[in-house]
Short mmCIF file of C-alpha atoms and ligand atoms in Angstrom, two decimals:
data_model
loop_
_atom_site.label_atom_id
_atom_site.label_comp_id
_atom_site.label_asym_id
_atom_site.label_seq_id
_atom_site.Cartn_x
_atom_site.Cartn_y
_atom_site.Cartn_z
CA MET A 1 -43.73 146.15 7.54
CA LYS A 2 -40.80 145.33 5.93
CA ASN A 3 -38.62 144.27 8.52
CA ILE A 4 -34.73 143.25 8.07
CA LEU A 5 -32.83 143.30 11.98
CA PRO A 6 -29.62 143.84 11.67
CA SER A 7 -28.02 140.14 12.56
CA PRO A 8 -23.96 139.30 12.77
CA LEU A 9 -24.48 136.67 10.95
CA GLN A 10 -23.46 136.36 7.15
CA PHE A 11 -22.72 134.14 4.88
CA LYS A 12 -19.13 135.04 2.35
CA LYS A 13 -18.51 132.83 -0.39
CA ASN A 14 -20.63 130.09 1.21
CA LYS A 15 -18.65 130.22 4.73
CA LEU A 16 -20.66 131.49 7.61
CA THR A 17 -19.23 134.81 9.48
CA PHE A 18 -20.06 136.51 12.50
CA ASP A 19 -19.23 140.16 12.94
CA GLY A 20 -17.36 139.33 9.55
CA VAL A 21 -14.72 136.61 10.78
CA LEU A 22 -15.36 132.81 9.85
CA LEU A 23 -17.24 131.78 12.71
CA GLU A 24 -15.03 128.46 11.98
CA SER A 25 -12.21 130.37 13.22
CA ILE A 26 -13.71 131.57 16.07
CA ALA A 27 -15.03 128.35 16.84
CA GLN A 28 -11.71 126.69 16.81
CA LYS A 29 -10.58 126.40 19.84
CA LEU A 30 -13.67 126.04 22.12
CA PRO A 31 -15.52 123.40 23.31
CA THR A 32 -19.03 123.35 21.54
CA PRO A 33 -21.86 124.05 22.38
CA PHE A 34 -20.95 127.90 23.27
CA TYR A 35 -23.03 131.18 23.42
CA LEU A 36 -21.58 133.88 20.81
CA TYR A 37 -22.76 136.86 21.25
CA SER A 38 -22.14 140.68 18.79
CA GLN A 39 -21.24 143.69 20.89
CA LYS A 40 -21.35 145.52 17.70
CA THR A 41 -25.45 144.42 17.22
CA LEU A 42 -26.27 144.43 21.04
CA ASP A 43 -24.85 148.60 20.30
CA SER A 44 -26.85 149.05 17.19
CA TYR A 45 -30.26 147.72 18.75
CA PHE A 46 -29.50 149.82 21.63
CA LYS A 47 -28.70 153.19 19.99
CA SER A 48 -31.97 152.43 17.57
CA PHE A 49 -34.29 151.97 20.68
CA THR A 50 -33.36 155.00 22.15
CA GLN A 51 -32.83 157.50 18.88
CA SER A 52 -36.19 156.18 18.11
CA ALA A 53 -37.93 157.26 21.45
CA LYS A 54 -36.21 160.53 20.86
CA ALA A 55 -37.36 160.93 17.33
CA HIS A 56 -40.65 160.11 18.71
CA LYS A 57 -40.17 163.04 21.48
CA ILE A 58 -40.91 160.31 24.36
CA ASN A 59 -40.64 162.30 27.86
CA ASN A 60 -37.42 161.78 29.29
CA PRO A 61 -37.44 157.82 28.22
CA LEU A 62 -35.28 155.69 31.03
CA VAL A 63 -34.48 151.81 29.55
CA CYS A 64 -34.57 149.88 32.34
CA TYR A 65 -33.39 146.52 29.92
CA ALA A 66 -35.10 143.15 31.28
CA VAL A 67 -31.59 141.42 32.61
CA LYS A 68 -34.54 137.75 32.64
CA ALA A 69 -33.27 137.89 29.00
CA ASN A 70 -29.83 137.73 28.97
CA SER A 71 -27.81 138.33 31.84
CA ASN A 72 -24.23 137.90 30.70
CA ILE A 73 -21.90 140.83 33.03
CA GLU A 74 -20.16 141.35 29.94
CA VAL A 75 -24.05 142.68 28.47
CA LEU A 76 -25.00 143.56 31.80
CA LYS A 77 -21.67 145.95 31.23
CA ARG A 78 -21.96 147.21 28.06
CA LEU A 79 -25.55 148.45 28.59
CA LYS A 80 -24.84 150.46 31.42
CA ASP A 81 -22.32 152.09 29.29
CA LEU A 82 -24.56 152.77 26.95
CA GLY A 83 -26.83 154.32 29.84
CA SER A 84 -29.44 151.53 30.54
CA GLY A 85 -31.09 150.82 33.92
CA ALA A 86 -32.67 147.66 34.41
CA ASP A 87 -35.77 145.76 35.10
CA VAL A 88 -34.80 143.15 37.67
CA VAL A 89 -37.13 140.22 39.01
CA SER A 90 -34.77 138.77 41.85
CA VAL A 91 -31.98 139.75 44.41
CA GLY A 92 -29.60 137.49 42.06
CA GLU A 93 -30.67 139.82 39.36
CA LEU A 94 -30.54 143.06 41.49
CA LYS A 95 -26.69 142.59 42.18
CA LYS A 96 -25.67 141.37 39.40
CA ALA A 97 -27.13 144.48 37.88
CA ILE A 98 -25.35 146.45 40.13
CA LYS A 99 -22.27 144.78 40.06
CA ALA A 100 -22.03 145.84 36.59
CA GLY A 101 -22.18 149.69 37.41
CA ILE A 102 -25.92 149.80 36.85
CA PRO A 103 -27.03 152.72 39.60
CA PRO A 104 -30.08 151.64 41.38
CA GLU A 105 -32.01 154.72 40.59
CA LYS A 106 -32.09 153.35 36.97
CA ILE A 107 -33.21 149.81 38.51
CA VAL A 108 -36.90 148.43 38.53
CA PHE A 109 -37.73 145.62 40.69
CA SER A 110 -40.69 143.25 39.20
CA GLY A 111 -42.24 140.11 39.81
CA VAL A 112 -44.72 138.52 42.40
CA ALA A 113 -42.55 136.56 44.49
CA LYS A 114 -40.13 139.47 45.58
CA THR A 115 -39.23 137.84 49.15
CA LYS A 116 -38.62 140.19 52.72
CA ASP A 117 -34.49 139.95 52.32
CA GLU A 118 -35.07 140.81 48.62
CA ILE A 119 -36.94 143.59 49.19
CA LEU A 120 -35.03 144.94 52.21
CA PHE A 121 -31.88 144.62 50.08
CA ALA A 122 -33.53 146.54 46.92
CA LEU A 123 -34.14 149.38 50.18
CA LYS A 124 -30.91 149.40 51.10
CA CYS A 125 -29.26 149.60 47.63
CA GLY A 126 -27.38 153.26 47.01
CA LYS A 127 -28.14 156.24 48.92
CA SER A 128 -32.13 155.89 48.49
CA GLY A 129 -32.61 152.30 47.34
CA ILE A 130 -34.07 151.58 43.71
CA TYR A 131 -36.19 153.19 41.32
CA SER A 132 -39.11 151.82 41.88
CA PHE A 133 -40.74 148.56 43.73
CA ASN A 134 -43.06 147.55 40.77
CA VAL A 135 -45.67 146.30 42.64
CA GLU A 136 -47.97 143.52 41.85
CA SER A 137 -50.36 142.66 44.92
CA ILE A 138 -51.53 144.58 48.02
CA GLU A 139 -49.56 142.15 50.53
CA GLU A 140 -46.64 143.15 48.81
CA LEU A 141 -47.58 146.93 49.32
CA ILE A 142 -47.79 146.39 53.01
CA LEU A 143 -44.90 144.23 53.03
CA ILE A 144 -42.68 146.47 51.53
CA ASN A 145 -43.87 149.58 53.76
CA ASP A 146 -43.19 147.60 57.18
CA LEU A 147 -39.82 146.97 56.20
CA ALA A 148 -39.08 150.58 54.90
CA LYS A 149 -40.84 151.78 58.17
CA SER A 150 -38.24 149.16 60.23
CA ILE A 151 -35.30 150.57 58.55
CA LYS A 152 -36.79 154.62 58.61
CA LYS A 153 -36.82 154.72 55.25
CA LYS A 154 -39.21 155.79 52.38
CA ALA A 155 -39.83 152.99 49.70
CA ARG A 156 -40.55 154.03 46.01
CA VAL A 157 -43.57 152.06 44.67
CA ALA A 158 -45.21 151.63 41.28
CA PHE A 159 -48.47 150.16 40.50
CA ARG A 160 -47.99 147.16 37.96
CA LEU A 161 -51.41 147.29 36.51
CA ASN A 162 -52.89 144.69 34.56
CA PRO A 163 -54.85 145.81 32.05
CA GLN A 164 -57.26 142.96 31.19
CA VAL A 165 -56.00 142.78 27.40
CA HIS A 166 -55.18 139.68 25.24
CA ALA A 167 -51.61 139.77 23.71
CA LYS A 168 -51.23 138.02 20.79
CA THR A 169 -48.22 135.52 21.78
CA HIS A 170 -47.88 132.32 22.71
CA LYS A 171 -49.78 131.59 25.65
CA HIS A 172 -46.77 130.98 28.00
CA ILE A 173 -45.25 134.57 27.79
CA SER A 174 -48.76 136.25 28.17
CA THR A 175 -48.98 138.09 31.50
CA GLY A 176 -51.80 140.93 30.74
CA ASN A 177 -54.94 139.27 31.65
CA LYS A 178 -56.64 138.53 35.42
CA THR A 179 -56.46 134.81 34.70
CA HIS A 180 -52.45 135.42 34.87
CA LYS A 181 -50.40 135.83 38.32
CA PHE A 182 -49.30 139.41 37.09
CA GLY A 183 -49.56 142.86 38.47
CA LEU A 184 -52.87 144.11 40.27
CA LEU A 185 -56.68 145.31 38.66
CA LYS A 186 -57.46 148.52 38.11
CA ALA A 187 -60.27 149.05 40.81
CA ASP A 188 -57.63 147.19 43.75
CA ILE A 189 -55.15 149.92 42.92
CA GLN A 190 -57.93 152.88 43.06
CA GLU A 191 -59.01 151.34 46.56
CA ALA A 192 -55.15 150.61 47.82
CA VAL A 193 -53.94 154.47 47.14
CA ALA A 194 -56.67 155.88 49.38
CA VAL A 195 -55.98 153.53 52.29
CA THR A 196 -53.35 155.74 54.06
CA GLU A 197 -52.02 153.28 56.25
CA PHE A 198 -50.32 151.31 52.82
CA TRP A 199 -48.33 154.91 52.37
CA THR A 200 -46.87 155.86 55.67
CA HIS A 201 -43.27 154.76 54.83
CA THR A 202 -43.70 154.37 50.56
CA ASN A 203 -44.06 156.68 47.59
CA LEU A 204 -46.48 156.21 44.81
CA VAL A 205 -43.95 157.70 42.23
CA GLY A 206 -45.18 155.05 38.74
CA LEU A 207 -47.59 153.41 37.40
CA SER A 208 -46.49 150.13 35.12
CA VAL A 209 -48.08 147.59 32.69
CA HIS A 210 -46.58 144.21 30.71
CA ILE A 211 -48.54 142.27 29.00
CA GLY A 212 -46.78 139.72 27.22
CA SER A 213 -43.12 138.85 25.18
CA GLN A 214 -42.63 138.63 21.52
CA LEU A 215 -45.40 141.07 20.65
CA THR A 216 -45.73 141.57 17.15
CA ASP A 217 -48.68 143.18 16.60
CA MET A 218 -49.39 146.53 18.11
CA LYS A 219 -52.85 146.34 18.86
CA ALA A 220 -52.84 144.87 22.28
CA THR A 221 -50.03 147.45 22.89
CA VAL A 222 -52.13 150.15 22.43
CA SER A 223 -54.97 149.06 24.58
CA ALA A 224 -52.77 148.56 27.76
CA ILE A 225 -51.62 152.06 27.21
CA LYS A 226 -55.15 153.39 27.07
CA GLU A 227 -55.56 150.95 30.48
CA LEU A 228 -52.67 152.34 32.52
CA ALA A 229 -53.75 156.40 31.28
CA ASN A 230 -56.90 156.01 32.25
CA LEU A 231 -55.81 154.85 35.50
CA ALA A 232 -53.50 157.36 36.03
CA LEU A 233 -55.84 159.94 35.61
CA ASP A 234 -57.94 158.67 37.88
CA ILE A 235 -55.91 158.78 40.05
CA ASN A 236 -55.04 162.06 39.25
CA LEU A 237 -51.94 162.20 41.63
CA PRO A 238 -48.48 163.79 40.57
CA ILE A 239 -46.40 160.63 39.61
CA GLU A 240 -43.28 160.61 38.12
CA PHE A 241 -43.13 157.86 35.60
CA LEU A 242 -45.45 155.56 33.44
CA ASP A 243 -43.64 152.45 32.65
CA VAL A 244 -44.55 150.58 29.50
CA GLY A 245 -42.93 147.31 30.08
CA GLY A 246 -40.82 145.15 27.21
CA GLY A 247 -42.09 142.82 25.23
CA LEU A 248 -41.63 143.91 21.73
CA GLY A 249 -40.87 140.80 19.47
CA ILE A 250 -38.07 139.73 16.77
CA ASP A 251 -38.03 137.92 13.69
CA TYR A 252 -37.11 134.32 14.83
CA THR A 253 -39.03 132.94 11.30
CA HIS A 254 -39.35 135.00 7.92
CA LYS A 255 -43.56 134.46 8.37
CA GLU A 256 -42.81 136.93 11.48
CA ARG A 257 -40.81 139.15 9.40
CA SER A 258 -43.68 140.54 6.73
CA LYS A 259 -45.55 141.37 10.17
CA LEU A 260 -43.54 142.29 12.98
CA ALA A 261 -43.41 146.11 14.71
CA SER A 262 -40.23 148.12 14.12
CA ILE A 263 -38.90 149.49 16.91
CA ASP A 264 -39.55 152.98 15.14
CA TYR A 265 -43.15 151.69 14.31
CA TYR A 266 -43.03 150.83 18.16
CA MET A 267 -41.97 154.06 19.05
CA GLN A 268 -44.75 155.89 17.19
CA THR A 269 -47.68 153.68 18.63
CA VAL A 270 -46.26 154.04 22.15
CA SER A 271 -45.62 158.01 21.88
CA MET A 272 -49.32 158.49 19.57
CA ALA A 273 -51.13 156.37 22.61
CA LEU A 274 -49.67 158.07 25.40
CA GLU A 275 -50.53 161.39 23.31
CA GLN A 276 -53.98 160.34 22.77
CA PHE A 277 -55.15 158.77 26.41
CA TYR A 278 -52.92 160.60 28.65
CA PHE A 279 -50.34 163.69 28.20
CA SER A 280 -53.66 165.11 26.28
CA LYS A 281 -55.87 165.04 28.76
CA SER A 282 -53.71 165.07 32.30
CA SER A 283 -54.13 167.98 33.85
CA ILE A 284 -51.37 167.38 36.25
CA LEU A 285 -48.18 170.03 35.42
CA ILE A 286 -45.57 167.83 35.74
CA LYS A 287 -45.31 165.07 32.95
CA PRO A 288 -44.03 161.79 34.15
CA ARG A 289 -41.22 160.61 31.94
CA ILE A 290 -40.97 157.23 30.35
CA VAL A 291 -39.82 153.81 31.47
CA PHE A 292 -39.42 151.01 28.75
CA GLU A 293 -38.34 147.31 29.97
CA PRO A 294 -37.06 145.89 26.58
CA GLY A 295 -35.21 142.45 26.91
CA ARG A 296 -35.77 140.27 23.71
CA ILE A 297 -35.69 143.18 21.23
CA LEU A 298 -31.83 144.81 23.04
CA VAL A 299 -30.65 140.72 22.57
CA GLY A 300 -32.12 138.28 20.71
CA LYS A 301 -30.64 138.86 17.74
CA MET A 302 -26.97 139.72 18.85
CA GLY A 303 -26.75 135.94 20.43
CA VAL A 304 -26.34 132.61 17.97
CA LEU A 305 -25.94 129.19 20.10
CA VAL A 306 -22.68 127.35 18.23
CA SER A 307 -22.62 123.33 18.48
CA ARG A 308 -21.26 120.65 16.19
CA VAL A 309 -22.25 117.96 15.26
CA VAL A 310 -21.70 114.68 16.98
CA ARG A 311 -22.95 112.14 14.43
CA THR A 312 -26.31 111.31 12.32
CA LYS A 313 -28.53 108.66 12.43
CA THR A 314 -30.81 106.76 10.16
CA SER A 315 -34.36 105.47 11.39
CA ASP A 316 -36.00 104.41 8.39
CA ASN A 317 -37.05 107.02 6.52
CA CYS A 318 -36.48 109.66 9.10
CA HIS A 319 -32.69 111.27 8.93
CA PHE A 320 -31.31 112.27 12.66
CA THR A 321 -28.78 115.70 12.65
CA ILE A 322 -27.23 114.77 16.30
CA ILE A 323 -25.26 118.45 17.62
CA ASP A 324 -23.80 118.33 21.58
CA ALA A 325 -26.19 121.35 21.90
CA GLY A 326 -29.53 120.09 23.43
CA MET A 327 -32.62 121.47 25.09
CA ASN A 328 -30.91 122.45 28.87
CA ASP A 329 -29.00 125.32 26.61
CA LEU A 330 -31.53 126.36 24.69
CA ILE A 331 -35.20 125.51 25.72
CA ARG A 332 -37.40 127.55 24.04
CA PRO A 333 -38.05 125.12 20.76
CA ALA A 334 -39.26 122.81 23.55
CA LEU A 335 -40.82 124.89 25.82
CA TYR A 336 -42.75 127.05 23.58
CA GLU A 337 -42.19 125.23 20.58
CA ALA A 338 -40.41 128.34 19.09
CA HIS A 339 -38.99 128.19 15.85
CA HIS A 340 -34.42 128.60 16.14
CA GLU A 341 -33.05 128.83 12.08
CA VAL A 342 -29.78 126.37 12.19
CA LEU A 343 -27.42 127.26 9.82
CA PRO A 344 -24.23 125.04 8.88
CA ALA A 345 -20.73 127.09 8.77
CA THR A 346 -20.76 126.29 4.66
CA LYS A 347 -23.50 126.28 3.10
CA SER A 348 -24.12 123.83 -0.22
CA ALA A 349 -26.39 123.64 -2.83
CA LYS A 350 -27.00 120.01 -2.40
CA LEU A 351 -29.85 119.84 0.63
CA ILE A 352 -30.87 116.96 2.53
CA THR A 353 -34.29 116.48 4.83
CA THR A 354 -33.09 116.31 8.81
CA ASP A 355 -34.16 116.99 11.79
CA ILE A 356 -31.76 118.58 14.09
CA VAL A 357 -31.68 116.98 17.92
CA GLY A 358 -29.81 116.88 21.03
CA PRO A 359 -28.25 114.64 23.37
CA ILE A 360 -30.56 115.23 26.03
CA CYS A 361 -33.09 111.44 26.90
CA GLU A 362 -36.41 113.62 26.29
CA THR A 363 -38.53 113.55 22.43
CA ALA A 364 -38.79 117.46 23.02
CA ASP A 365 -35.14 118.19 22.65
CA CYS A 366 -35.89 118.87 19.36
CA PHE A 367 -34.55 121.67 17.30
CA GLY A 368 -36.56 121.60 14.20
CA THR A 369 -37.97 119.22 11.94
CA LYS A 370 -38.08 118.33 8.72
CA ARG A 371 -35.17 120.96 8.01
CA LYS A 372 -33.27 121.25 4.91
CA LEU A 373 -29.74 121.54 5.65
CA PRO A 374 -26.38 119.67 3.75
CA SER A 375 -25.47 116.52 5.06
CA LEU A 376 -22.89 117.06 8.08
CA THR A 377 -21.34 114.70 9.72
CA SER A 378 -19.00 114.05 12.50
CA GLY A 379 -17.41 117.46 13.73
CA ASP A 380 -19.35 119.87 11.38
CA LEU A 381 -20.06 123.37 12.92
CA VAL A 382 -24.04 124.36 13.38
CA VAL A 383 -25.43 127.45 14.63
CA ILE A 384 -28.80 128.04 16.46
CA ASP A 385 -29.43 131.59 15.31
CA ASN A 386 -31.42 133.91 17.23
CA ALA A 387 -30.16 132.99 20.79
CA GLY A 388 -29.11 135.82 22.22
CA ALA A 389 -32.62 136.58 24.91
CA TYR A 390 -33.97 133.74 27.06
CA GLY A 391 -30.90 131.45 26.14
CA ARG A 392 -28.63 131.03 28.54
CA THR A 393 -30.27 132.56 30.85
CA MET A 394 -32.71 129.77 31.03
CA ALA A 395 -30.12 126.54 30.62
CA SER A 396 -30.13 124.04 33.57
CA ASN A 397 -27.54 121.08 33.74
CA TYR A 398 -30.58 118.32 33.32
CA ASN A 399 -28.94 115.35 32.58
CA GLU A 400 -25.50 116.67 34.40
CA ARG A 401 -24.70 118.96 31.36
CA SER A 402 -22.49 121.93 32.03
CA LEU A 403 -23.98 125.21 30.99
CA ALA A 404 -22.50 126.52 27.88
CA ALA A 405 -19.77 128.95 28.15
CA GLU A 406 -20.83 132.64 26.70
CA ILE A 407 -18.17 134.30 24.32
CA PHE A 408 -18.92 138.74 24.33
CA PHE A 409 -17.62 139.04 20.40
CA ARG A 410 -15.74 142.66 20.31
N1 LLP B 1 -41.10 143.36 31.78
C1 LLP B 1 -41.55 142.44 32.41
C2 LLP B 1 -42.18 142.63 33.83
C3 LLP B 1 -41.94 141.12 32.11
O1 LLP B 1 -41.63 139.96 33.01
C4 LLP B 1 -40.60 140.94 31.04
C5 LLP B 1 -40.95 139.59 30.55
C6 LLP B 1 -40.02 142.21 30.28
C7 LLP B 1 -40.10 143.19 30.45
C8 LLP B 1 -39.42 141.86 29.12
O2 LLP B 1 -39.90 140.74 27.90
P1 LLP B 1 -39.03 141.12 27.05
O3 LLP B 1 -39.14 142.41 26.12
O4 LLP B 1 -37.87 140.35 26.58
O5 LLP B 1 -40.21 140.25 25.16
N2 LLP B 1 -38.76 132.86 28.45
C9 LLP B 1 -39.65 133.48 27.55
C10 LLP B 1 -39.95 134.75 27.24
C11 LLP B 1 -40.24 135.44 29.19
C12 LLP B 1 -40.39 137.16 29.06
C13 LLP B 1 -40.69 137.04 30.61
N3 LLP B 1 -40.85 138.44 31.09
C14 LLP B 1 -38.80 133.38 25.89
O6 LLP B 1 -37.99 132.19 25.73
O7 LLP B 1 -39.52 133.62 24.44
#
């Protein structure tokens, strides 16, 4: 499964270019660090995703982009133009998705801690509220029912199943087991379906599952779909959709590239699993549509973090390249020991071994140890690759630093 995912970065005559334009010229008048996103790359991932769903005969697919991955308004507007819906986890994300023009009837609301105010806001969106509240506890279902009653509406809800499968990914981003706070166990959902007072002002319109992020191996995805299908078959009610979540990973490292499931392989897997475990067995006449909640796969590769070298430093035999981007701008290496390639704006045959570190007063503020880079000096540009997902959205003001600007390159 060799899978070279398109990237906006390319070296031309040893100079780094972004969408074919010299990075040095893009960065000339911009204060660093800043995030740079490629519309062209975003388009190509969204189109690959939807075209592949079509090619694998996924039933009436709805892509609800996971806003948490990148909530830049231009990115959201572009995704809306491409036909995307949204998966949101807070009223802030919901408002931003609506501001970008994404219709409420294409928005699902996930998350374990939806508050009264958030639920009321979502119920009042558009003509008939959002597409679905993906419910993660019975307490939440009762609250949604009560709030819908109080404003004389009916809420559209789906249960998020906790399928008890182990996704092979970093423990911080694995969500499909009962030790995780996410979703409901099958037995609890089956029980709730039968309690009539939970359903006076709610309609069960779907079932969902999401087992984790940066998934490269599809085995757990198949198991999760099997569990979702079994639940749908047991409940045996006409539902409008099955939501298979997000999670498809990208290649941050060369090693990941060789074992990564491509978009096409993912769609084929999902399609076959749905057919085998659900469509071939269900007696319900109207087929549910399939909802996806991709985040990283759509935006991860389109973005980079552009930074400049502040200075270099040696400490005995350790060499540090100190850059002006820090863990407050991109926390993934510090939080998940995630690998991001660091590229110089100008390639050189002569390389040194160096640790690329930021300005924050934490030893974890390190983008990579023992990397091979040219010997850089103050003011030189570097780029941290594959930073379009969970980069700027997880940034903070730690150390009283400003949030990095975002440039949407068209
Ligand atoms: N749906 C739900 C309910 C989710 O919780 C998530 C991500 C997604 C969809 C989208 O997952 P994706 O397709 O992007 O993998 N900050 C971490 C990732 C956290 C993911 C949280 N949930 C990171 O930087 O790796």
